[in-house]
Every structure is written in C-alpha cells, then in structure tokens.
Amino acid sequence: MSNPELERSIEAILMVVDEPVTELTLASVLERTVDEVVEALEHLTGSYEGRGFSLKAINGGWRFYSHPECSAVVEKFVLDGQQNRLTQAALETLAVIAYRQPVSRARVSAIRGVNVEAVMKTLVTRGLVEEAGLEPETGAILYKTTSYFLERLGLNSLGDLPALAPYLPDLDRLDEILESLTD
C-alpha cells in the first residue's frame, strides 16, 4: 500500500545525504515503524524504473544513484565541471594541510607566509578539506583532508603520501650558508 506523504519525506531526506541511510534511521527521524519505511522504500524503488536515477540499498543503507546506463553523460558532466585546476596557492595550501593535519588556518598561513582564507574556502567547497575539530589552546578550527582527497590522488591512506625529505633543501648546507652570512 502506497503512502505518498511518507515516500515524499523519504525522498527529501535521501536527496541530501552523502552516505546511505539505514531503514532504522529513517524510521526514527520520520517517527514511523521500520516496516512502514521498508514498504515505502520498496514502492519507491519500483516507481523509478526507466528514470535517470535509481534507489538502491547498499552497504546497509539506502541512497539515490545515477542509473548505470547514464554513466557516460554523468562522467562528462562531472569531469567538465572539474576542469578548473587548482591554483599554485591552492596546491601549496593543500600540501601543508595533507602533511600537517589536523592544522589550523592560522598555522597554514604562517607556514605559507600568506593569508589562506580564500584558498581554504575553495578547498572546502571542492570537498578536498574539511573541519576536524578545535585546537584546544586557541579554539581555532582545525582542518584535515577528506576521503575525496585520497580518492582524487589515488591513495589508500595518508601513509601513502610521498616522503617530503627528498624535496626539502639540504639542511646541513643551509646551516653553513646561514652561518657564513652572519660572520
């Protein structure tokens, strides 16, 4: 039996989720029984046949997905939208965050020697960086890279980031140069 009000509420919730939502969560939020939610989800699933999207139960939860037959057009849309490459400033800021996370915006600015507020907004908007709590001493927001960052770089974990040491200047040589300048 169809329940349009419940189905509409489920659709509204599923339109804004980033990860699959369990039947129990939906039932709790909507103040309905799990059986009612399951029945509504099953009815909705059948009602989307022939559409550009589908409703699927994956990994213990429900979510909308684009239809597999539309993958070429979705890929084109997503890739065309991502052709704007990151600026050098954004790449440098992202590198600082990746290697120093969790890190505050002020710390990133201090390391880079410039204000990074606008760049940080870009990185957050693109889903490469997210908030990671507050710094205990100052209350500053801390930032870290996202799973999307790892995915875009083709990494399984942050441990797969290349070592920085080969790219840093020879510190012994730098010390010698600094000493010669002060003599």
mmCIF file with all atom_site columns, C-alpha atoms in Angstrom:
data_model
loop_
_atom_site.group_PDB
_atom_site.id
_atom_site.type_symbol
_atom_site.label_atom_id
_atom_site.label_alt_id
_atom_site.label_comp_id
_atom_site.label_asym_id
_atom_site.label_entity_id
_atom_site.label_seq_id
_atom_site.pdbx_PDB_ins_code
_atom_site.Cartn_x
_atom_site.Cartn_y
_atom_site.Cartn_z
_atom_site.occupancy
_atom_site.B_iso_or_equiv
_atom_site.pdbx_formal_charge
_atom_site.auth_seq_id
_atom_site.auth_comp_id
_atom_site.auth_asym_id
_atom_site.auth_atom_id
_atom_site.pdbx_PDB_model_num
ATOM 1   C CA . MET A 1 1   ? 0.000  0.000  0.000   1.00 0.00 ? 1   MET A CA 1
ATOM 2   C CA . SER A 1 2   ? 1.414  3.367  -1.062  1.00 0.00 ? 2   SER A CA 1
ATOM 3   C CA . ASN A 1 3   ? 1.941  6.155  1.487   1.00 0.00 ? 3   ASN A CA 1
ATOM 4   C CA . PRO A 1 4   ? 2.666  9.348  -0.543  1.00 0.00 ? 4   PRO A CA 1
ATOM 5   C CA . GLU A 1 5   ? 3.443  11.520 2.487   1.00 0.00 ? 5   GLU A CA 1
ATOM 6   C CA . LEU A 1 6   ? 5.963  9.040  3.896   1.00 0.00 ? 6   LEU A CA 1
ATOM 7   C CA . GLU A 1 7   ? 7.502  8.453  0.460   1.00 0.00 ? 7   GLU A CA 1
ATOM 8   C CA . ARG A 1 8   ? 7.881  12.176 -0.138  1.00 0.00 ? 8   ARG A CA 1
ATOM 9   C CA . SER A 1 9   ? 9.585  12.600 3.240   1.00 0.00 ? 9   SER A CA 1
ATOM 10  C CA . ILE A 1 10  ? 11.959 9.720  2.495   1.00 0.00 ? 10  ILE A CA 1
ATOM 11  C CA . GLU A 1 11  ? 12.795 11.221 -0.898  1.00 0.00 ? 11  GLU A CA 1
ATOM 12  C CA . ALA A 1 12  ? 13.527 14.607 0.686   1.00 0.00 ? 12  ALA A CA 1
ATOM 13  C CA . ILE A 1 13  ? 15.938 13.040 3.173   1.00 0.00 ? 13  ILE A CA 1
ATOM 14  C CA . LEU A 1 14  ? 17.654 10.857 0.590   1.00 0.00 ? 14  LEU A CA 1
ATOM 15  C CA . MET A 1 15  ? 18.218 13.869 -1.671  1.00 0.00 ? 15  MET A CA 1
ATOM 16  C CA . VAL A 1 16  ? 20.530 15.480 0.887   1.00 0.00 ? 16  VAL A CA 1
ATOM 17  C CA . VAL A 1 17  ? 22.541 12.532 2.213   1.00 0.00 ? 17  VAL A CA 1
ATOM 18  C CA . ASP A 1 18  ? 26.169 11.848 1.363   1.00 0.00 ? 18  ASP A CA 1
ATOM 19  C CA . GLU A 1 19  ? 26.117 8.260  2.549   1.00 0.00 ? 19  GLU A CA 1
ATOM 20  C CA . PRO A 1 20  ? 23.463 5.526  2.537   1.00 0.00 ? 20  PRO A CA 1
ATOM 21  C CA . VAL A 1 21  ? 20.873 5.895  5.328   1.00 0.00 ? 21  VAL A CA 1
ATOM 22  C CA . THR A 1 22  ? 19.573 2.880  7.209   1.00 0.00 ? 22  THR A CA 1
ATOM 23  C CA . GLU A 1 23  ? 15.902 1.983  7.446   1.00 0.00 ? 23  GLU A CA 1
ATOM 24  C CA . LEU A 1 24  ? 16.147 2.328  11.225  1.00 0.00 ? 24  LEU A CA 1
ATOM 25  C CA . THR A 1 25  ? 17.477 5.888  10.947  1.00 0.00 ? 25  THR A CA 1
ATOM 26  C CA . LEU A 1 26  ? 14.718 6.842  8.518   1.00 0.00 ? 26  LEU A CA 1
ATOM 27  C CA . ALA A 1 27  ? 12.091 5.257  10.772  1.00 0.00 ? 27  ALA A CA 1
ATOM 28  C CA . SER A 1 28  ? 13.439 7.092  13.803  1.00 0.00 ? 28  SER A CA 1
ATOM 29  C CA . VAL A 1 29  ? 13.588 10.503 12.099  1.00 0.00 ? 29  VAL A CA 1
ATOM 30  C CA . LEU A 1 30  ? 10.167 10.094 10.493  1.00 0.00 ? 30  LEU A CA 1
ATOM 31  C CA . GLU A 1 31  ? 8.620  8.559  13.614  1.00 0.00 ? 31  GLU A CA 1
ATOM 32  C CA . ARG A 1 32  ? 7.387  5.522  11.710  1.00 0.00 ? 32  ARG A CA 1
ATOM 33  C CA . THR A 1 33  ? 7.953  1.802  12.068  1.00 0.00 ? 33  THR A CA 1
ATOM 34  C CA . VAL A 1 34  ? 10.790 0.140  10.221  1.00 0.00 ? 34  VAL A CA 1
ATOM 35  C CA . ASP A 1 35  ? 8.224  -1.994 8.371   1.00 0.00 ? 35  ASP A CA 1
ATOM 36  C CA . GLU A 1 36  ? 6.435  1.131  7.115   1.00 0.00 ? 36  GLU A CA 1
ATOM 37  C CA . VAL A 1 37  ? 9.720  2.609  5.923   1.00 0.00 ? 37  VAL A CA 1
ATOM 38  C CA . VAL A 1 38  ? 10.780 -0.638 4.202   1.00 0.00 ? 38  VAL A CA 1
ATOM 39  C CA . GLU A 1 39  ? 7.425  -0.836 2.414   1.00 0.00 ? 39  GLU A CA 1
ATOM 40  C CA . ALA A 1 40  ? 7.734  2.785  1.261   1.00 0.00 ? 40  ALA A CA 1
ATOM 41  C CA . LEU A 1 41  ? 11.326 2.257  0.095   1.00 0.00 ? 41  LEU A CA 1
ATOM 42  C CA . GLU A 1 42  ? 10.343 -0.820 -1.894  1.00 0.00 ? 42  GLU A CA 1
ATOM 43  C CA . HIS A 1 43  ? 7.458  1.055  -3.511  1.00 0.00 ? 43  HIS A CA 1
ATOM 44  C CA . LEU A 1 44  ? 9.732  3.989  -4.371  1.00 0.00 ? 44  LEU A CA 1
ATOM 45  C CA . THR A 1 45  ? 12.369 1.681  -5.839  1.00 0.00 ? 45  THR A CA 1
ATOM 46  C CA . GLY A 1 46  ? 9.859  0.248  -8.299  1.00 0.00 ? 46  GLY A CA 1
ATOM 47  C CA . SER A 1 47  ? 8.487  3.675  -9.199  1.00 0.00 ? 47  SER A CA 1
ATOM 48  C CA . TYR A 1 48  ? 11.852 4.897  -10.547 1.00 0.00 ? 48  TYR A CA 1
ATOM 49  C CA . GLU A 1 49  ? 12.166 2.297  -13.313 1.00 0.00 ? 49  GLU A CA 1
ATOM 50  C CA . GLY A 1 50  ? 13.166 3.874  -16.596 1.00 0.00 ? 50  GLY A CA 1
ATOM 51  C CA . ARG A 1 51  ? 14.486 7.039  -14.898 1.00 0.00 ? 51  ARG A CA 1
ATOM 52  C CA . GLY A 1 52  ? 17.997 8.506  -14.892 1.00 0.00 ? 52  GLY A CA 1
ATOM 53  C CA . PHE A 1 53  ? 18.428 7.516  -11.268 1.00 0.00 ? 53  PHE A CA 1
ATOM 54  C CA . SER A 1 54  ? 17.562 4.638  -9.023  1.00 0.00 ? 54  SER A CA 1
ATOM 55  C CA . LEU A 1 55  ? 17.081 3.992  -5.331  1.00 0.00 ? 55  LEU A CA 1
ATOM 56  C CA . LYS A 1 56  ? 19.327 1.247  -4.033  1.00 0.00 ? 56  LYS A CA 1
ATOM 57  C CA . ALA A 1 57  ? 20.059 -0.486 -0.755  1.00 0.00 ? 57  ALA A CA 1
ATOM 58  C CA . ILE A 1 58  ? 23.839 -0.616 -0.493  1.00 0.00 ? 58  ILE A CA 1
ATOM 59  C CA . ASN A 1 59  ? 26.075 -1.275 2.498   1.00 0.00 ? 59  ASN A CA 1
ATOM 60  C CA . GLY A 1 60  ? 23.160 -1.469 4.923   1.00 0.00 ? 60  GLY A CA 1
ATOM 61  C CA . GLY A 1 61  ? 21.534 1.794  3.847   1.00 0.00 ? 61  GLY A CA 1
ATOM 62  C CA . TRP A 1 62  ? 19.537 3.487  1.096   1.00 0.00 ? 62  TRP A CA 1
ATOM 63  C CA . ARG A 1 63  ? 20.610 6.171  -1.322  1.00 0.00 ? 63  ARG A CA 1
ATOM 64  C CA . PHE A 1 64  ? 19.875 7.573  -4.774  1.00 0.00 ? 64  PHE A CA 1
ATOM 65  C CA . TYR A 1 65  ? 22.333 6.641  -7.512  1.00 0.00 ? 65  TYR A CA 1
ATOM 66  C CA . SER A 1 66  ? 22.552 7.672  -11.131 1.00 0.00 ? 66  SER A CA 1
ATOM 67  C CA . HIS A 1 67  ? 21.426 4.926  -13.499 1.00 0.00 ? 67  HIS A CA 1
ATOM 68  C CA . PRO A 1 68  ? 24.376 2.876  -14.859 1.00 0.00 ? 68  PRO A CA 1
ATOM 69  C CA . GLU A 1 69  ? 23.211 3.479  -18.433 1.00 0.00 ? 69  GLU A CA 1
ATOM 70  C CA . CYS A 1 70  ? 23.727 7.215  -17.849 1.00 0.00 ? 70  CYS A CA 1
ATOM 71  C CA . SER A 1 71  ? 27.323 6.833  -16.659 1.00 0.00 ? 71  SER A CA 1
ATOM 72  C CA . ALA A 1 72  ? 28.873 8.373  -19.790 1.00 0.00 ? 72  ALA A CA 1
ATOM 73  C CA . VAL A 1 73  ? 26.836 11.564 -19.572 1.00 0.00 ? 73  VAL A CA 1
ATOM 74  C CA . VAL A 1 74  ? 27.314 11.831 -15.794 1.00 0.00 ? 74  VAL A CA 1
ATOM 75  C CA . GLU A 1 75  ? 31.062 11.333 -16.172 1.00 0.00 ? 75  GLU A CA 1
ATOM 76  C CA . LYS A 1 76  ? 31.218 14.034 -18.851 1.00 0.00 ? 76  LYS A CA 1
ATOM 77  C CA . PHE A 1 77  ? 29.262 16.430 -16.639 1.00 0.00 ? 77  PHE A CA 1
ATOM 78  C CA . VAL A 1 78  ? 31.423 15.767 -13.583 1.00 0.00 ? 78  VAL A CA 1
ATOM 79  C CA . LEU A 1 79  ? 34.709 15.958 -15.468 1.00 0.00 ? 79  LEU A CA 1
ATOM 80  C CA . ASP A 1 80  ? 33.754 19.099 -17.380 1.00 0.00 ? 80  ASP A CA 1
ATOM 81  C CA . GLY A 1 81  ? 32.840 20.708 -14.080 1.00 0.00 ? 81  GLY A CA 1
ATOM 82  C CA . GLN A 1 82  ? 36.220 19.790 -12.600 1.00 0.00 ? 82  GLN A CA 1
ATOM 83  C CA . GLN A 1 83  ? 38.389 21.147 -15.403 1.00 0.00 ? 83  GLN A CA 1
ATOM 84  C CA . ASN A 1 84  ? 39.178 24.207 -13.334 1.00 0.00 ? 84  ASN A CA 1
ATOM 85  C CA . ARG A 1 85  ? 42.521 23.205 -11.973 1.00 0.00 ? 85  ARG A CA 1
ATOM 86  C CA . LEU A 1 86  ? 43.701 24.222 -8.551  1.00 0.00 ? 86  LEU A CA 1
ATOM 87  C CA . THR A 1 87  ? 45.919 27.273 -8.431  1.00 0.00 ? 87  THR A CA 1
ATOM 88  C CA . GLN A 1 88  ? 49.504 27.028 -7.231  1.00 0.00 ? 88  GLN A CA 1
ATOM 89  C CA . ALA A 1 89  ? 48.396 28.670 -3.969  1.00 0.00 ? 89  ALA A CA 1
ATOM 90  C CA . ALA A 1 90  ? 45.645 26.072 -3.505  1.00 0.00 ? 90  ALA A CA 1
ATOM 91  C CA . LEU A 1 91  ? 48.050 23.212 -4.221  1.00 0.00 ? 91  LEU A CA 1
ATOM 92  C CA . GLU A 1 92  ? 50.576 24.556 -1.722  1.00 0.00 ? 92  GLU A CA 1
ATOM 93  C CA . THR A 1 93  ? 47.881 25.039 0.919   1.00 0.00 ? 93  THR A CA 1
ATOM 94  C CA . LEU A 1 94  ? 46.534 21.547 0.285   1.00 0.00 ? 94  LEU A CA 1
ATOM 95  C CA . ALA A 1 95  ? 50.032 20.109 0.663   1.00 0.00 ? 95  ALA A CA 1
ATOM 96  C CA . VAL A 1 96  ? 50.517 21.860 4.012   1.00 0.00 ? 96  VAL A CA 1
ATOM 97  C CA . ILE A 1 97  ? 47.190 20.506 5.251   1.00 0.00 ? 97  ILE A CA 1
ATOM 98  C CA . ALA A 1 98  ? 47.897 16.991 3.972   1.00 0.00 ? 98  ALA A CA 1
ATOM 99  C CA . TYR A 1 99  ? 51.264 16.759 5.718   1.00 0.00 ? 99  TYR A CA 1
ATOM 100 C CA . ARG A 1 100 ? 50.460 18.704 8.904   1.00 0.00 ? 100 ARG A CA 1
ATOM 101 C CA . GLN A 1 101 ? 46.840 17.737 9.612   1.00 0.00 ? 101 GLN A CA 1
ATOM 102 C CA . PRO A 1 102 ? 44.937 18.455 11.658  1.00 0.00 ? 102 PRO A CA 1
ATOM 103 C CA . VAL A 1 103 ? 46.069 22.051 11.272  1.00 0.00 ? 103 VAL A CA 1
ATOM 104 C CA . SER A 1 104 ? 44.524 25.474 11.842  1.00 0.00 ? 104 SER A CA 1
ATOM 105 C CA . ARG A 1 105 ? 44.096 28.084 9.121   1.00 0.00 ? 105 ARG A CA 1
ATOM 106 C CA . ALA A 1 106 ? 46.433 30.399 11.055  1.00 0.00 ? 106 ALA A CA 1
ATOM 107 C CA . ARG A 1 107 ? 49.142 27.725 11.122  1.00 0.00 ? 107 ARG A CA 1
ATOM 108 C CA . VAL A 1 108 ? 48.780 27.132 7.383   1.00 0.00 ? 108 VAL A CA 1
ATOM 109 C CA . SER A 1 109 ? 49.034 30.906 6.811   1.00 0.00 ? 109 SER A CA 1
ATOM 110 C CA . ALA A 1 110 ? 52.158 31.047 8.991   1.00 0.00 ? 110 ALA A CA 1
ATOM 111 C CA . ILE A 1 111 ? 53.799 28.182 7.104   1.00 0.00 ? 111 ILE A CA 1
ATOM 112 C CA . ARG A 1 112 ? 52.953 29.636 3.684   1.00 0.00 ? 112 ARG A CA 1
ATOM 113 C CA . GLY A 1 113 ? 53.621 33.228 4.727   1.00 0.00 ? 113 GLY A CA 1
ATOM 114 C CA . VAL A 1 114 ? 50.355 34.500 3.215   1.00 0.00 ? 114 VAL A CA 1
ATOM 115 C CA . ASN A 1 115 ? 46.673 34.690 4.138   1.00 0.00 ? 115 ASN A CA 1
ATOM 116 C CA . VAL A 1 116 ? 44.993 31.446 3.035   1.00 0.00 ? 116 VAL A CA 1
ATOM 117 C CA . GLU A 1 117 ? 41.375 32.231 3.892   1.00 0.00 ? 117 GLU A CA 1
ATOM 118 C CA . ALA A 1 118 ? 40.107 32.382 0.293   1.00 0.00 ? 118 ALA A CA 1
ATOM 119 C CA . VAL A 1 119 ? 42.128 29.331 -0.703  1.00 0.00 ? 119 VAL A CA 1
ATOM 120 C CA . MET A 1 120 ? 40.775 27.376 2.274   1.00 0.00 ? 120 MET A CA 1
ATOM 121 C CA . LYS A 1 121 ? 37.209 28.201 1.215   1.00 0.00 ? 121 LYS A CA 1
ATOM 122 C CA . THR A 1 122 ? 37.979 26.870 -2.270  1.00 0.00 ? 122 THR A CA 1
ATOM 123 C CA . LEU A 1 123 ? 39.424 23.629 -0.881  1.00 0.00 ? 123 LEU A CA 1
ATOM 124 C CA . VAL A 1 124 ? 36.445 23.127 1.448   1.00 0.00 ? 124 VAL A CA 1
ATOM 125 C CA . THR A 1 125 ? 33.987 23.890 -1.381  1.00 0.00 ? 125 THR A CA 1
ATOM 126 C CA . ARG A 1 126 ? 35.691 21.356 -3.627  1.00 0.00 ? 126 ARG A CA 1
ATOM 127 C CA . GLY A 1 127 ? 35.459 18.733 -0.896  1.00 0.00 ? 127 GLY A CA 1
ATOM 128 C CA . LEU A 1 128 ? 39.209 18.265 -0.539  1.00 0.00 ? 128 LEU A CA 1
ATOM 129 C CA . VAL A 1 129 ? 39.424 19.660 3.016   1.00 0.00 ? 129 VAL A CA 1
ATOM 130 C CA . GLU A 1 130 ? 37.030 19.571 5.970   1.00 0.00 ? 130 GLU A CA 1
ATOM 131 C CA . GLU A 1 131 ? 36.834 20.720 9.562   1.00 0.00 ? 131 GLU A CA 1
ATOM 132 C CA . ALA A 1 132 ? 38.425 18.357 12.070  1.00 0.00 ? 132 ALA A CA 1
ATOM 133 C CA . GLY A 1 133 ? 37.564 19.844 15.447  1.00 0.00 ? 133 GLY A CA 1
ATOM 134 C CA . LEU A 1 134 ? 39.009 22.680 17.516  1.00 0.00 ? 134 LEU A CA 1
ATOM 135 C CA . GLU A 1 135 ? 42.534 23.398 18.664  1.00 0.00 ? 135 GLU A CA 1
ATOM 136 C CA . PRO A 1 136 ? 42.455 23.038 22.484  1.00 0.00 ? 136 PRO A CA 1
ATOM 137 C CA . GLU A 1 137 ? 44.686 26.029 23.281  1.00 0.00 ? 137 GLU A CA 1
ATOM 138 C CA . THR A 1 138 ? 43.196 28.625 20.928  1.00 0.00 ? 138 THR A CA 1
ATOM 139 C CA . GLY A 1 139 ? 39.798 27.264 19.945  1.00 0.00 ? 139 GLY A CA 1
ATOM 140 C CA . ALA A 1 140 ? 40.792 27.645 16.275  1.00 0.00 ? 140 ALA A CA 1
ATOM 141 C CA . ILE A 1 141 ? 39.113 25.354 13.771  1.00 0.00 ? 141 ILE A CA 1
ATOM 142 C CA . LEU A 1 142 ? 41.370 22.530 12.643  1.00 0.00 ? 142 LEU A CA 1
ATOM 143 C CA . TYR A 1 143 ? 41.309 21.193 9.089   1.00 0.00 ? 143 TYR A CA 1
ATOM 144 C CA . LYS A 1 144 ? 42.136 17.849 7.525   1.00 0.00 ? 144 LYS A CA 1
ATOM 145 C CA . THR A 1 145 ? 41.955 16.301 4.092   1.00 0.00 ? 145 THR A CA 1
ATOM 146 C CA . THR A 1 146 ? 38.901 14.272 3.103   1.00 0.00 ? 146 THR A CA 1
ATOM 147 C CA . SER A 1 147 ? 38.415 10.791 1.719   1.00 0.00 ? 147 SER A CA 1
ATOM 148 C CA . TYR A 1 148 ? 37.646 12.537 -1.592  1.00 0.00 ? 148 TYR A CA 1
ATOM 149 C CA . PHE A 1 149 ? 41.181 13.991 -1.471  1.00 0.00 ? 149 PHE A CA 1
ATOM 150 C CA . LEU A 1 150 ? 42.600 10.471 -1.118  1.00 0.00 ? 150 LEU A CA 1
ATOM 151 C CA . GLU A 1 151 ? 40.357 9.210  -3.907  1.00 0.00 ? 151 GLU A CA 1
ATOM 152 C CA . ARG A 1 152 ? 41.396 12.019 -6.290  1.00 0.00 ? 152 ARG A CA 1
ATOM 153 C CA . LEU A 1 153 ? 45.076 11.337 -5.580  1.00 0.00 ? 153 LEU A CA 1
ATOM 154 C CA . GLY A 1 154 ? 44.621 7.571  -5.882  1.00 0.00 ? 154 GLY A CA 1
ATOM 155 C CA . LEU A 1 155 ? 45.806 6.906  -2.334  1.00 0.00 ? 155 LEU A CA 1
ATOM 156 C CA . ASN A 1 156 ? 44.529 4.364  0.169   1.00 0.00 ? 156 ASN A CA 1
ATOM 157 C CA . SER A 1 157 ? 45.623 6.361  3.184   1.00 0.00 ? 157 SER A CA 1
ATOM 158 C CA . LEU A 1 158 ? 47.669 9.374  4.209   1.00 0.00 ? 158 LEU A CA 1
ATOM 159 C CA . GLY A 1 159 ? 50.531 6.985  4.857   1.00 0.00 ? 159 GLY A CA 1
ATOM 160 C CA . ASP A 1 160 ? 50.777 6.601  1.081   1.00 0.00 ? 160 ASP A CA 1
ATOM 161 C CA . LEU A 1 161 ? 51.736 10.263 0.638   1.00 0.00 ? 161 LEU A CA 1
ATOM 162 C CA . PRO A 1 162 ? 55.301 10.526 -0.663  1.00 0.00 ? 162 PRO A CA 1
ATOM 163 C CA . ALA A 1 163 ? 58.003 11.388 1.837   1.00 0.00 ? 163 ALA A CA 1
ATOM 164 C CA . LEU A 1 164 ? 58.870 15.091 1.962   1.00 0.00 ? 164 LEU A CA 1
ATOM 165 C CA . ALA A 1 165 ? 62.543 14.686 2.828   1.00 0.00 ? 165 ALA A CA 1
ATOM 166 C CA . PRO A 1 166 ? 63.782 14.296 -0.775  1.00 0.00 ? 166 PRO A CA 1
ATOM 167 C CA . TYR A 1 167 ? 62.125 17.614 -1.681  1.00 0.00 ? 167 TYR A CA 1
ATOM 168 C CA . LEU A 1 168 ? 63.489 19.639 1.239   1.00 0.00 ? 168 LEU A CA 1
ATOM 169 C CA . PRO A 1 169 ? 66.758 21.572 0.975   1.00 0.00 ? 169 PRO A CA 1
ATOM 170 C CA . ASP A 1 170 ? 69.888 20.034 2.451   1.00 0.00 ? 170 ASP A CA 1
ATOM 171 C CA . LEU A 1 171 ? 69.598 21.430 5.990   1.00 0.00 ? 171 LEU A CA 1
ATOM 172 C CA . ASP A 1 172 ? 73.320 20.996 6.764   1.00 0.00 ? 172 ASP A CA 1
ATOM 173 C CA . ARG A 1 173 ? 74.189 23.027 3.689   1.00 0.00 ? 173 ARG A CA 1
ATOM 174 C CA . LEU A 1 174 ? 71.556 25.605 4.631   1.00 0.00 ? 174 LEU A CA 1
ATOM 175 C CA . ASP A 1 175 ? 73.081 25.937 8.123   1.00 0.00 ? 175 ASP A CA 1
ATOM 176 C CA . GLU A 1 176 ? 76.525 26.531 6.554   1.00 0.00 ? 176 GLU A CA 1
ATOM 177 C CA . ILE A 1 177 ? 75.125 29.254 4.294   1.00 0.00 ? 177 ILE A CA 1
ATOM 178 C CA . LEU A 1 178 ? 73.324 30.945 7.191   1.00 0.00 ? 178 LEU A CA 1
ATOM 179 C CA . GLU A 1 179 ? 76.483 30.866 9.342   1.00 0.00 ? 179 GLU A CA 1
ATOM 180 C CA . SER A 1 180 ? 78.550 32.391 6.538   1.00 0.00 ? 180 SER A CA 1
ATOM 181 C CA . LEU A 1 181 ? 76.041 35.222 6.230   1.00 0.00 ? 181 LEU A CA 1
ATOM 182 C CA . THR A 1 182 ? 76.277 36.082 9.930   1.00 0.00 ? 182 THR A CA 1
ATOM 183 C CA . ASP A 1 183 ? 80.099 36.135 10.024  1.00 0.00 ? 183 ASP A CA 1
#
